[in-house]
PDB file of C-alpha atoms and ligand atoms in Angstrom:
ATOM      1  CA  UNK M   1      -0.023  -0.013  -0.035  1.00 31.00           C
ATOM      2  CA  UNK M   2       1.458   3.430  -0.890  1.00 33.00           C
ATOM      3  CA  UNK M   3       1.522   6.089   1.918  1.00 37.00           C
ATOM      4  CA  UNK M   4       0.956   9.670   1.060  1.00 40.00           C
ATOM      5  CA  UNK M   5       3.577  10.657   3.576  1.00 44.00           C
ATOM      6  CA  UNK M   6       5.105  13.949   4.215  1.00 50.00           C
ATOM      7  CA  UNK M   7       7.672  14.113   6.899  1.00 54.00           C
ATOM      8  CA  UNK M   8       8.998  17.436   7.317  1.00 54.00           C
ATOM      9  CA  UNK M   9      11.144  19.278   9.710  1.00 57.00           C
ATOM     10  CA  UNK M  10       9.706  22.662  10.900  1.00 53.00           C
ATOM     11  CA  UNK M  11      11.096  25.078  13.415  1.00 55.00           C
ATOM     12  CA  UNK M  12       8.637  26.064  16.009  1.00 60.00           C
ATOM     13  CA  UNK M  13      10.025  28.603  18.544  1.00 62.00           C
ATOM     14  CA  UNK M  14      13.485  27.353  19.042  1.00 76.00           C
ATOM     15  CA  UNK M  15      12.382  23.784  18.418  1.00 88.00           C
ATOM     16  CA  UNK M  16      12.918  21.591  15.408  1.00 91.00           C
ATOM     17  CA  UNK M  17       9.734  19.563  14.707  1.00 93.00           C
ATOM     18  CA  UNK M  18       9.057  16.516  12.637  1.00 95.00           C
ATOM     19  CA  UNK M  19       5.598  16.373  11.108  1.00 95.00           C
ATOM     20  CA  UNK M  20       4.489  13.136   9.903  1.00 95.00           C
ATOM     21  CA  UNK M  21       1.409  12.884   7.765  1.00 96.00           C
ATOM     22  CA  UNK M  22       0.599   9.573   6.222  1.00 96.00           C
ATOM     23  CA  UNK M  23      -2.565   7.808   5.156  1.00 96.00           C
ATOM     24  CA  UNK M  24      -3.255   6.668   8.670  1.00 97.00           C
ATOM     25  CA  UNK M  25      -2.296   9.367  11.045  1.00 98.00           C
ATOM     26  CA  UNK M  26      -0.894  12.804  11.694  1.00 97.00           C
ATOM     27  CA  UNK M  27       1.775  13.319  14.368  1.00 97.00           C
ATOM     28  CA  UNK M  28       4.238  15.889  15.529  1.00 96.00           C
ATOM     29  CA  UNK M  29       7.566  15.108  17.160  1.00 97.00           C
ATOM     30  CA  UNK M  30       9.862  17.649  18.855  1.00 96.00           C
ATOM     31  CA  UNK M  31      13.593  16.830  18.289  1.00 96.00           C
ATOM     32  CA  UNK M  32      14.157  18.514  21.566  1.00 96.00           C
ATOM     33  CA  UNK M  33      13.609  15.706  24.029  1.00 98.00           C
ATOM     34  CA  UNK M  34      12.753  13.087  21.364  1.00 98.00           C
ATOM     35  CA  UNK M  35       9.368  14.226  22.454  1.00 98.00           C
ATOM     36  CA  UNK M  36       5.960  13.185  20.656  1.00 98.00           C
ATOM     37  CA  UNK M  37       3.598  16.111  20.879  1.00 97.00           C
ATOM     38  CA  UNK M  38       0.616  14.860  19.058  1.00 98.00           C
ATOM     39  CA  UNK M  39      -0.879  11.833  17.512  1.00 98.00           C
ATOM     40  CA  UNK M  40      -4.256  11.888  15.726  1.00 98.00           C
ATOM     41  CA  UNK M  41      -5.239   8.559  13.800  1.00 98.00           C
ATOM     42  CA  UNK M  42      -7.185   9.369  10.693  1.00 98.00           C
ATOM     43  CA  UNK M  43      -9.858   6.617  11.041  1.00 97.00           C
ATOM     44  CA  UNK M  44     -11.491   8.552  13.850  1.00 97.00           C
ATOM     45  CA  UNK M  45      -9.856  11.968  13.921  1.00 97.00           C
ATOM     46  CA  UNK M  46      -9.398  12.008  17.725  1.00 97.00           C
ATOM     47  CA  UNK M  47      -6.186  13.491  19.228  1.00 98.00           C
ATOM     48  CA  UNK M  48      -4.846  11.004  21.614  1.00 98.00           C
ATOM     49  CA  UNK M  49      -2.151  13.211  23.351  1.00 98.00           C
ATOM     50  CA  UNK M  50      -2.646  16.351  25.345  1.00 98.00           C
ATOM     51  CA  UNK M  51      -0.204  19.245  25.058  1.00 97.00           C
ATOM     52  CA  UNK M  52      -0.371  22.274  27.441  1.00 97.00           C
ATOM     53  CA  UNK M  53      -1.287  25.510  25.775  1.00 96.00           C
ATOM     54  CA  UNK M  54       1.393  26.958  27.908  1.00 96.00           C
ATOM     55  CA  UNK M  55       4.079  24.348  27.201  1.00 95.00           C
ATOM     56  CA  UNK M  56       7.479  26.028  26.965  1.00 93.00           C
ATOM     57  CA  UNK M  57       8.842  25.434  23.537  1.00 91.00           C
ATOM     58  CA  UNK M  58      12.074  27.018  24.141  1.00 91.00           C
ATOM     59  CA  UNK M  59      14.455  24.087  23.839  1.00 92.00           C
ATOM     60  CA  UNK M  60      15.554  24.591  27.324  1.00 93.00           C
ATOM     61  CA  UNK M  61      12.705  23.565  29.525  1.00 95.00           C
ATOM     62  CA  UNK M  62      10.914  20.180  29.620  1.00 97.00           C
ATOM     63  CA  UNK M  63       7.747  20.301  27.606  1.00 97.00           C
ATOM     64  CA  UNK M  64       4.458  19.930  29.581  1.00 98.00           C
ATOM     65  CA  UNK M  65       2.354  17.366  27.536  1.00 98.00           C
ATOM     66  CA  UNK M  66       2.820  14.812  24.749  1.00 98.00           C
ATOM     67  CA  UNK M  67       5.160  11.934  25.750  1.00 99.00           C
ATOM     68  CA  UNK M  68       8.186  13.016  27.768  1.00 98.00           C
ATOM     69  CA  UNK M  69      10.985  10.500  27.884  1.00 98.00           C
ATOM     70  CA  UNK M  70      12.058  10.131  31.435  1.00 98.00           C
ATOM     71  CA  UNK M  71      15.634   8.522  31.551  1.00 98.00           C
ATOM     72  CA  UNK M  72      17.928   7.403  33.143  1.00 98.00           C
ATOM     73  CA  UNK M  73      15.892   8.055  36.248  1.00 98.00           C
ATOM     74  CA  UNK M  74      12.341   8.558  37.053  1.00 98.00           C
ATOM     75  CA  UNK M  75      11.228  11.275  39.450  1.00 97.00           C
ATOM     76  CA  UNK M  76      13.927  12.774  41.714  1.00 97.00           C
ATOM     77  CA  UNK M  77      17.453  11.335  41.571  1.00 97.00           C
ATOM     78  CA  UNK M  78      17.756   8.805  44.320  1.00 94.00           C
ATOM     79  CA  UNK M  79      20.858  10.255  45.873  1.00 96.00           C
ATOM     80  CA  UNK M  80      21.589  13.665  44.233  1.00 96.00           C
ATOM     81  CA  UNK M  81      18.802  16.080  45.139  1.00 94.00           C
ATOM     82  CA  UNK M  82      20.323  18.819  42.992  1.00 96.00           C
ATOM     83  CA  UNK M  83      19.622  17.012  39.704  1.00 97.00           C
ATOM     84  CA  UNK M  84      16.546  17.600  37.601  1.00 96.00           C
ATOM     85  CA  UNK M  85      13.556  15.270  38.045  1.00 97.00           C
ATOM     86  CA  UNK M  86      13.088  12.625  35.407  1.00 98.00           C
ATOM     87  CA  UNK M  87      16.697  12.496  34.117  1.00 98.00           C
ATOM     88  CA  UNK M  88      18.242  14.592  31.358  1.00 98.00           C
ATOM     89  CA  UNK M  89      17.258  13.226  27.933  1.00 98.00           C
ATOM     90  CA  UNK M  90      13.971  15.202  27.898  1.00 98.00           C
ATOM     91  CA  UNK M  91      16.066  18.317  27.738  1.00 97.00           C
ATOM     92  CA  UNK M  92      18.473  17.041  25.172  1.00 96.00           C
ATOM     93  CA  UNK M  93      18.716  17.630  21.464  1.00 96.00           C
ATOM     94  CA  UNK M  94      17.828  14.327  19.625  1.00 97.00           C
ATOM     95  CA  UNK M  95      18.605  13.431  16.016  1.00 96.00           C
ATOM     96  CA  UNK M  96      16.975  11.408  13.353  1.00 96.00           C
ATOM     97  CA  UNK M  97      18.718   8.199  12.587  1.00 97.00           C
ATOM     98  CA  UNK M  98      16.250   7.034   9.926  1.00 95.00           C
ATOM     99  CA  UNK M  99      12.740   7.404   8.680  1.00 96.00           C
ATOM    100  CA  UNK M 100      11.092   4.699   6.809  1.00 96.00           C
ATOM    101  CA  UNK M 101       7.857   4.500   4.999  1.00 93.00           C
ATOM    102  CA  UNK M 102       6.372   1.093   5.558  1.00 93.00           C
ATOM    103  CA  UNK M 103       3.096  -0.460   4.151  1.00 92.00           C
ATOM    104  CA  UNK M 104       0.978   0.704   6.989  1.00 96.00           C
ATOM    105  CA  UNK M 105       3.040   2.939   9.168  1.00 97.00           C
ATOM    106  CA  UNK M 106       5.963   5.325   9.232  1.00 97.00           C
ATOM    107  CA  UNK M 107       8.942   4.349  11.458  1.00 98.00           C
ATOM    108  CA  UNK M 108      11.142   7.096  12.797  1.00 97.00           C
ATOM    109  CA  UNK M 109      14.363   6.240  14.847  1.00 98.00           C
ATOM    110  CA  UNK M 110      15.796   8.967  17.067  1.00 98.00           C
ATOM    111  CA  UNK M 111      18.746   9.200  19.397  1.00 98.00           C
ATOM    112  CA  UNK M 112      19.813  11.782  21.990  1.00 98.00           C
ATOM    113  CA  UNK M 113      23.032  13.587  21.487  1.00 93.00           C
ATOM    114  CA  UNK M 114      24.354  12.490  24.893  1.00 92.00           C
ATOM    115  CA  UNK M 115      23.558   9.451  27.040  1.00 96.00           C
ATOM    116  CA  UNK M 116      26.081   9.989  29.906  1.00 94.00           C
ATOM    117  CA  UNK M 117      25.465  12.661  32.460  1.00 95.00           C
ATOM    118  CA  UNK M 118      25.946  13.559  36.147  1.00 97.00           C
ATOM    119  CA  UNK M 119      23.982  11.071  38.146  1.00 98.00           C
ATOM    120  CA  UNK M 120      24.396   8.064  35.891  1.00 98.00           C
ATOM    121  CA  UNK M 121      27.618   6.449  34.735  1.00 93.00           C
ATOM    122  CA  UNK M 122      26.288   3.620  32.542  1.00 96.00           C
ATOM    123  CA  UNK M 123      27.760   3.317  28.986  1.00 97.00           C
ATOM    124  CA  UNK M 124      24.726   3.023  26.797  1.00 98.00           C
ATOM    125  CA  UNK M 125      23.146   3.596  23.427  1.00 98.00           C
ATOM    126  CA  UNK M 126      19.567   4.914  23.746  1.00 98.00           C
ATOM    127  CA  UNK M 127      17.179   4.687  20.847  1.00 98.00           C
ATOM    128  CA  UNK M 128      13.540   5.780  20.448  1.00 98.00           C
ATOM    129  CA  UNK M 129      11.570   4.026  17.712  1.00 98.00           C
ATOM    130  CA  UNK M 130       8.350   5.616  16.951  1.00 98.00           C
ATOM    131  CA  UNK M 131       5.829   3.966  14.715  1.00 98.00           C
ATOM    132  CA  UNK M 132       3.025   6.100  13.338  1.00 98.00           C
ATOM    133  CA  UNK M 133       0.178   4.325  11.622  1.00 98.00           C
ATOM    134  CA  UNK M 134      -3.413   3.490  13.043  1.00 98.00           C
ATOM    135  CA  UNK M 135      -1.625   3.216  16.349  1.00 98.00           C
ATOM    136  CA  UNK M 136       1.272   4.979  17.788  1.00 98.00           C
ATOM    137  CA  UNK M 137       4.163   2.692  18.870  1.00 98.00           C
ATOM    138  CA  UNK M 138       6.955   4.148  21.102  1.00 98.00           C
ATOM    139  CA  UNK M 139       9.945   1.935  21.995  1.00 98.00           C
ATOM    140  CA  UNK M 140      12.786   3.106  24.174  1.00 99.00           C
ATOM    141  CA  UNK M 141      15.693   0.758  23.738  1.00 98.00           C
ATOM    142  CA  UNK M 142      18.321   0.941  26.458  1.00 98.00           C
ATOM    143  CA  UNK M 143      21.509  -0.881  25.471  1.00 98.00           C
ATOM    144  CA  UNK M 144      24.476  -1.535  27.697  1.00 98.00           C
ATOM    145  CA  UNK M 145      27.640  -0.868  25.317  1.00 98.00           C
ATOM    146  CA  UNK M 146      30.038  -0.938  28.417  1.00 98.00           C
ATOM    147  CA  UNK M 147      31.702  -3.609  30.424  1.00 98.00           C
ATOM    148  CA  UNK M 148      29.725  -3.138  33.735  1.00 97.00           C
ATOM    149  CA  UNK M 149      25.995  -3.703  34.406  1.00 98.00           C
ATOM    150  CA  UNK M 150      23.960  -0.674  35.256  1.00 98.00           C
ATOM    151  CA  UNK M 151      20.538  -0.040  36.600  1.00 98.00           C
ATOM    152  CA  UNK M 152      18.194   2.571  35.317  1.00 98.00           C
ATOM    153  CA  UNK M 153      14.718   3.907  35.981  1.00 98.00           C
ATOM    154  CA  UNK M 154      12.505   5.775  33.554  1.00 98.00           C
ATOM    155  CA  UNK M 155       9.106   6.174  32.021  1.00 98.00           C
ATOM    156  CA  UNK M 156       7.084   6.940  28.817  1.00 99.00           C
ATOM    157  CA  UNK M 157       5.377   9.799  30.754  1.00 99.00           C
ATOM    158  CA  UNK M 158       2.387  10.082  28.322  1.00 99.00           C
ATOM    159  CA  UNK M 159      -0.081  12.818  28.761  1.00 98.00           C
ATOM    160  CA  UNK M 160      -3.367  11.592  27.279  1.00 98.00           C
ATOM    161  CA  UNK M 161      -6.122  13.923  26.023  1.00 98.00           C
ATOM    162  CA  UNK M 162      -9.515  13.394  27.728  1.00 98.00           C
ATOM    163  CA  UNK M 163     -12.706  15.224  27.412  1.00 96.00           C
ATOM    164  CA  UNK M 164     -13.243  15.814  31.019  1.00 96.00           C
ATOM    165  CA  UNK M 165     -11.515  14.346  34.092  1.00 98.00           C
ATOM    166  CA  UNK M 166     -14.685  14.212  35.977  1.00 96.00           C
ATOM    167  CA  UNK M 167     -16.112  11.847  33.435  1.00 96.00           C
ATOM    168  CA  UNK M 168     -13.008   9.593  33.065  1.00 98.00           C
ATOM    169  CA  UNK M 169     -12.047   6.141  34.248  1.00 98.00           C
ATOM    170  CA  UNK M 170      -9.125   3.839  33.954  1.00 98.00           C
ATOM    171  CA  UNK M 171      -9.458   0.106  33.493  1.00 98.00           C
ATOM    172  CA  UNK M 172      -6.879  -2.559  33.719  1.00 98.00           C
ATOM    173  CA  UNK M 173      -5.193  -1.697  37.045  1.00 98.00           C
ATOM    174  CA  UNK M 174      -5.541  -3.754  40.161  1.00 97.00           C
ATOM    175  CA  UNK M 175      -3.628  -4.566  43.426  1.00 96.00           C
ATOM    176  CA  UNK M 176      -1.809  -2.022  45.464  1.00 96.00           C
ATOM    177  CA  UNK M 177      -0.406   1.417  44.509  1.00 98.00           C
ATOM    178  CA  UNK M 178       2.102   3.663  46.327  1.00 98.00           C
ATOM    179  CA  UNK M 179       0.645   7.122  46.915  1.00 98.00           C
ATOM    180  CA  UNK M 180       3.260   9.637  46.339  1.00 98.00           C
ATOM    181  CA  UNK M 181       0.948  12.291  48.104  1.00 98.00           C
ATOM    182  CA  UNK M 182       0.973  10.194  51.266  1.00 98.00           C
ATOM    183  CA  UNK M 183       4.611   9.367  51.728  1.00 98.00           C
ATOM    184  CA  UNK M 184       4.349   6.337  49.476  1.00 97.00           C
ATOM    185  CA  UNK M 185       1.772   4.661  51.539  1.00 98.00           C
ATOM    186  CA  UNK M 186       0.315   1.533  49.969  1.00 98.00           C
ATOM    187  CA  UNK M 187      -3.317   1.615  49.209  1.00 98.00           C
ATOM    188  CA  UNK M 188      -5.715  -0.678  47.338  1.00 97.00           C
ATOM    189  CA  UNK M 189      -6.433   0.363  43.765  1.00 98.00           C
ATOM    190  CA  UNK M 190      -9.982   2.068  43.562  1.00 97.00           C
ATOM    191  CA  UNK M 191     -12.736   0.253  41.702  1.00 96.00           C
ATOM    192  CA  UNK M 192     -14.078   1.942  39.666  1.00 97.00           C
ATOM    193  CA  UNK M 193     -10.926   4.018  38.909  1.00 98.00           C
ATOM    194  CA  UNK M 194     -12.289   7.547  38.706  1.00 98.00           C
ATOM    195  CA  UNK M 195     -10.780  10.955  39.694  1.00 98.00           C
ATOM    196  CA  UNK M 196     -11.924  13.785  42.081  1.00 98.00           C
ATOM    197  CA  UNK M 197      -8.623  15.227  43.361  1.00 98.00           C
ATOM    198  CA  UNK M 198      -4.993  15.397  42.874  1.00 98.00           C
ATOM    199  CA  UNK M 199      -3.630  11.870  41.940  1.00 98.00           C
ATOM    200  CA  UNK M 200       0.066  10.735  41.885  1.00 98.00           C
ATOM    201  CA  UNK M 201       0.326   6.887  42.139  1.00 98.00           C
ATOM    202  CA  UNK M 202       2.805   4.279  41.400  1.00 98.00           C
ATOM    203  CA  UNK M 203       0.941   1.148  40.739  1.00 98.00           C
ATOM    204  CA  UNK M 204       3.249  -1.884  41.391  1.00 96.00           C
ATOM    205  CA  UNK M 205       1.750  -3.992  38.752  1.00 96.00           C
ATOM    206  CA  UNK M 206       2.585  -4.833  35.111  1.00 97.00           C
ATOM    207  CA  UNK M 207      -0.714  -5.017  33.224  1.00 96.00           C
ATOM    208  CA  UNK M 208      -0.226  -5.225  29.378  1.00 98.00           C
ATOM    209  CA  UNK M 209      -3.591  -3.719  28.514  1.00 98.00           C
ATOM    210  CA  UNK M 210      -5.049  -0.446  29.987  1.00 98.00           C
ATOM    211  CA  UNK M 211      -7.899   1.711  28.832  1.00 98.00           C
ATOM    212  CA  UNK M 212      -8.931   5.311  29.543  1.00 98.00           C
ATOM    213  CA  UNK M 213     -12.596   5.913  29.047  1.00 98.00           C
ATOM    214  CA  UNK M 214     -13.641   9.499  28.719  1.00 95.00           C
ATOM    215  CA  UNK M 215     -16.868  10.781  27.409  1.00 89.00           C
ATOM    216  CA  UNK M 216     -17.733   7.649  25.456  1.00 92.00           C
ATOM    217  CA  UNK M 217     -14.299   7.400  23.837  1.00 95.00           C
ATOM    218  CA  UNK M 218     -11.736   4.787  24.730  1.00 98.00           C
ATOM    219  CA  UNK M 219      -7.906   5.078  24.354  1.00 98.00           C
ATOM    220  CA  UNK M 220      -6.212   1.742  24.703  1.00 98.00           C
ATOM    221  CA  UNK M 221      -2.600   1.556  25.949  1.00 98.00           C
ATOM    222  CA  UNK M 222      -0.501  -1.425  25.548  1.00 98.00           C
ATOM    223  CA  UNK M 223       2.677  -1.679  27.614  1.00 98.00           C
ATOM    224  CA  UNK M 224       5.764  -3.788  27.555  1.00 98.00           C
ATOM    225  CA  UNK M 225       9.024  -3.946  29.710  1.00 98.00           C
ATOM    226  CA  UNK M 226       7.618  -1.890  32.666  1.00 98.00           C
ATOM    227  CA  UNK M 227       7.579  -2.695  36.332  1.00 98.00           C
ATOM    228  CA  UNK M 228       4.929  -0.251  37.231  1.00 98.00           C
ATOM    229  CA  UNK M 229       2.275   2.147  35.902  1.00 98.00           C
ATOM    230  CA  UNK M 230       2.246   5.741  37.186  1.00 98.00           C
ATOM    231  CA  UNK M 231      -1.036   7.639  37.138  1.00 98.00           C
ATOM    232  CA  UNK M 232      -0.858  11.263  37.536  1.00 98.00           C
ATOM    233  CA  UNK M 233      -3.161  14.371  37.531  1.00 98.00           C
ATOM    234  CA  UNK M 234      -2.098  17.592  39.311  1.00 98.00           C
ATOM    235  CA  UNK M 235      -5.775  18.779  39.793  1.00 98.00           C
ATOM    236  CA  UNK M 236      -6.763  22.452  40.271  1.00 97.00           C
ATOM    237  CA  UNK M 237      -4.522  23.830  43.070  1.00 96.00           C
ATOM    238  CA  UNK M 238      -1.255  22.270  41.983  1.00 97.00           C
ATOM    239  CA  UNK M 239      -2.039  23.385  38.296  1.00 96.00           C
ATOM    240  CA  UNK M 240      -2.197  27.070  39.501  1.00 95.00           C
ATOM    241  CA  UNK M 241       1.223  26.779  40.807  1.00 96.00           C
ATOM    242  CA  UNK M 242       2.771  25.334  37.523  1.00 97.00           C
ATOM    243  CA  UNK M 243       3.615  28.099  35.137  1.00 96.00           C
ATOM    244  CA  UNK M 244       3.415  25.914  32.098  1.00 97.00           C
ATOM    245  CA  UNK M 245      -0.197  24.596  32.891  1.00 96.00           C
ATOM    246  CA  UNK M 246      -3.467  26.432  32.235  1.00 94.00           C
ATOM    247  CA  UNK M 247      -5.552  26.709  35.415  1.00 91.00           C
ATOM    248  CA  UNK M 248      -8.123  24.306  33.940  1.00 94.00           C
ATOM    249  CA  UNK M 249      -5.679  22.136  31.867  1.00 96.00           C
ATOM    250  CA  UNK M 250      -5.867  19.385  34.387  1.00 98.00           C
ATOM    251  CA  UNK M 251      -9.438  18.727  33.273  1.00 98.00           C
ATOM    252  CA  UNK M 252      -8.349  17.731  29.834  1.00 98.00           C
ATOM    253  CA  UNK M 253      -5.293  15.377  30.608  1.00 98.00           C
ATOM    254  CA  UNK M 254      -4.454  12.199  32.460  1.00 98.00           C
ATOM    255  CA  UNK M 255      -0.849  10.827  32.578  1.00 98.00           C
ATOM    256  CA  UNK M 256      -0.650   6.962  32.414  1.00 98.00           C
ATOM    257  CA  UNK M 257       2.915   6.163  32.319  1.00 98.00           C
ATOM    258  CA  UNK M 258       4.481   2.811  31.401  1.00 98.00           C
ATOM    259  CA  UNK M 259       7.331   3.022  33.828  1.00 98.00           C
ATOM    260  CA  UNK M 260      10.362   1.485  35.353  1.00 98.00           C
ATOM    261  CA  UNK M 261      10.306   2.834  38.903  1.00 98.00           C
ATOM    262  CA  UNK M 262      11.825  -0.088  40.773  1.00 97.00           C
ATOM    263  CA  UNK M 263      15.100  -0.309  38.629  1.00 98.00           C
ATOM    264  CA  UNK M 264      15.965  -2.239  35.659  1.00 98.00           C
ATOM    265  CA  UNK M 265      19.576  -3.792  35.478  1.00 98.00           C
ATOM    266  CA  UNK M 266      20.987  -4.148  32.100  1.00 98.00           C
ATOM    267  CA  UNK M 267      24.034  -6.414  31.576  1.00 98.00           C
ATOM    268  CA  UNK M 268      26.853  -5.602  29.207  1.00 98.00           C
ATOM    269  CA  UNK M 269      25.899  -6.520  25.722  1.00 98.00           C
ATOM    270  CA  UNK M 270      22.236  -6.653  26.637  1.00 98.00           C
ATOM    271  CA  UNK M 271      19.310  -4.335  25.969  1.00 98.00           C
ATOM    272  CA  UNK M 272      16.013  -3.352  27.700  1.00 98.00           C
ATOM    273  CA  UNK M 273      12.974  -2.278  25.766  1.00 98.00           C
ATOM    274  CA  UNK M 274      10.334  -0.080  27.394  1.00 98.00           C
ATOM    275  CA  UNK M 275       7.369   0.189  25.061  1.00 98.00           C
ATOM    276  CA  UNK M 276       3.875   1.737  24.808  1.00 98.00           C
ATOM    277  CA  UNK M 277       1.375   1.321  21.987  1.00 98.00           C
ATOM    278  CA  UNK M 278      -1.524   3.794  21.850  1.00 98.00           C
ATOM    279  CA  UNK M 279      -4.585   3.304  19.921  1.00 97.00           C
TER     280      UNK M 279
HETATM  281  O1  TA6 D   1       4.940  10.954  37.059  1.00 75.79           O
HETATM  282  C1  TA6 D   1       4.296  11.675  38.033  1.00 75.79           C
HETATM  283  C2  TA6 D   1       5.295  12.796  38.321  1.00 75.79           C
HETATM  284  O2  TA6 D   1       6.463  12.279  38.751  1.00 75.79           O
HETATM  285  C3  TA6 D   1       4.542  13.701  39.442  1.00 75.79           C
HETATM  286  O3  TA6 D   1       5.043  13.538  40.678  1.00 75.79           O
HETATM  287  C4  TA6 D   1       4.616  15.035  38.829  1.00 75.79           C
HETATM  288  O4  TA6 D   1       5.483  16.064  39.455  1.00 75.79           O
HETATM  289  C5  TA6 D   1       4.972  14.899  37.304  1.00 75.79           C
HETATM  290  O5  TA6 D   1       5.503  13.638  37.214  1.00 75.79           O
HETATM  291  C6  TA6 D   1       5.495  15.972  36.448  1.00 75.79           C
HETATM  292  O6  TA6 D   1       6.868  16.129  36.658  1.00 75.79           O
HETATM  293  P1  TA6 D   1       7.603  17.263  35.915  1.00 75.79           P
HETATM  294  O7  TA6 D   1       9.013  17.205  36.329  1.00 75.79           O
HETATM  295  O8  TA6 D   1       7.432  17.092  34.577  1.00 75.79           O
HETATM  296  O9  TA6 D   1       6.905  18.618  36.369  1.00 75.79           O
END
């Protein structure tokens, strides 16, 4: 099947963007952070990702929305409190390794300019493989090219677009979660899983399939290589303190993150793949 594909590189603010438009979907990707900003499959025309209207696209600050790549640590660094949350590749320049037009999707392979940084001394190759078709595939491949094992944490910190948080539920989670808002207290997963206040949870389970239901639409999330799922919504009060979030932005977004929060060891010559497929 032939794809009518245009993949172009456009500057927006200080950021170089890739725009992919094929028979199946439209997507934009920021080379700053290797960060997918939008994905709309053409069969239903529904945007799956949320991007803050106040996101800073200045190639300096992390971008609020889309799919930030958290690596080589998730959240605060475990020993060095001076280091930025969620690692350093979300604020790196990434480059395109290749871009291939396949039968039913476009594949784009990106790499960050630097994988070594303060707070992490693993010798690695990091590759992001993005597949844009009826569904969006995101694979983060961490390869150990050194002679020592290393352990990393990270996440595909996806911000999903929803119609209204008050009419939104998540299915597929069960068991216990750690509540980051209550000093990591372990609590049972709510059933049904709905939202009425700030939520910041690390679910210590590894479901392959999750769904977000909002106003009659369902977004499906397939995860591979994770040790947990993080669910986050800052709600009203916290949003007001965030300079890159509109006051009511929290109503339109929900983060469901395919994550490695407990630590993944990668042996020399081996690789670990963290993957999320969105449809
Ligand atoms: O994944 C949830 C979380 O770690 C929250 O604790 C919250 O602060 C969020 O990520 C956003 O982090 P950021 O550094 O992008 O502001």
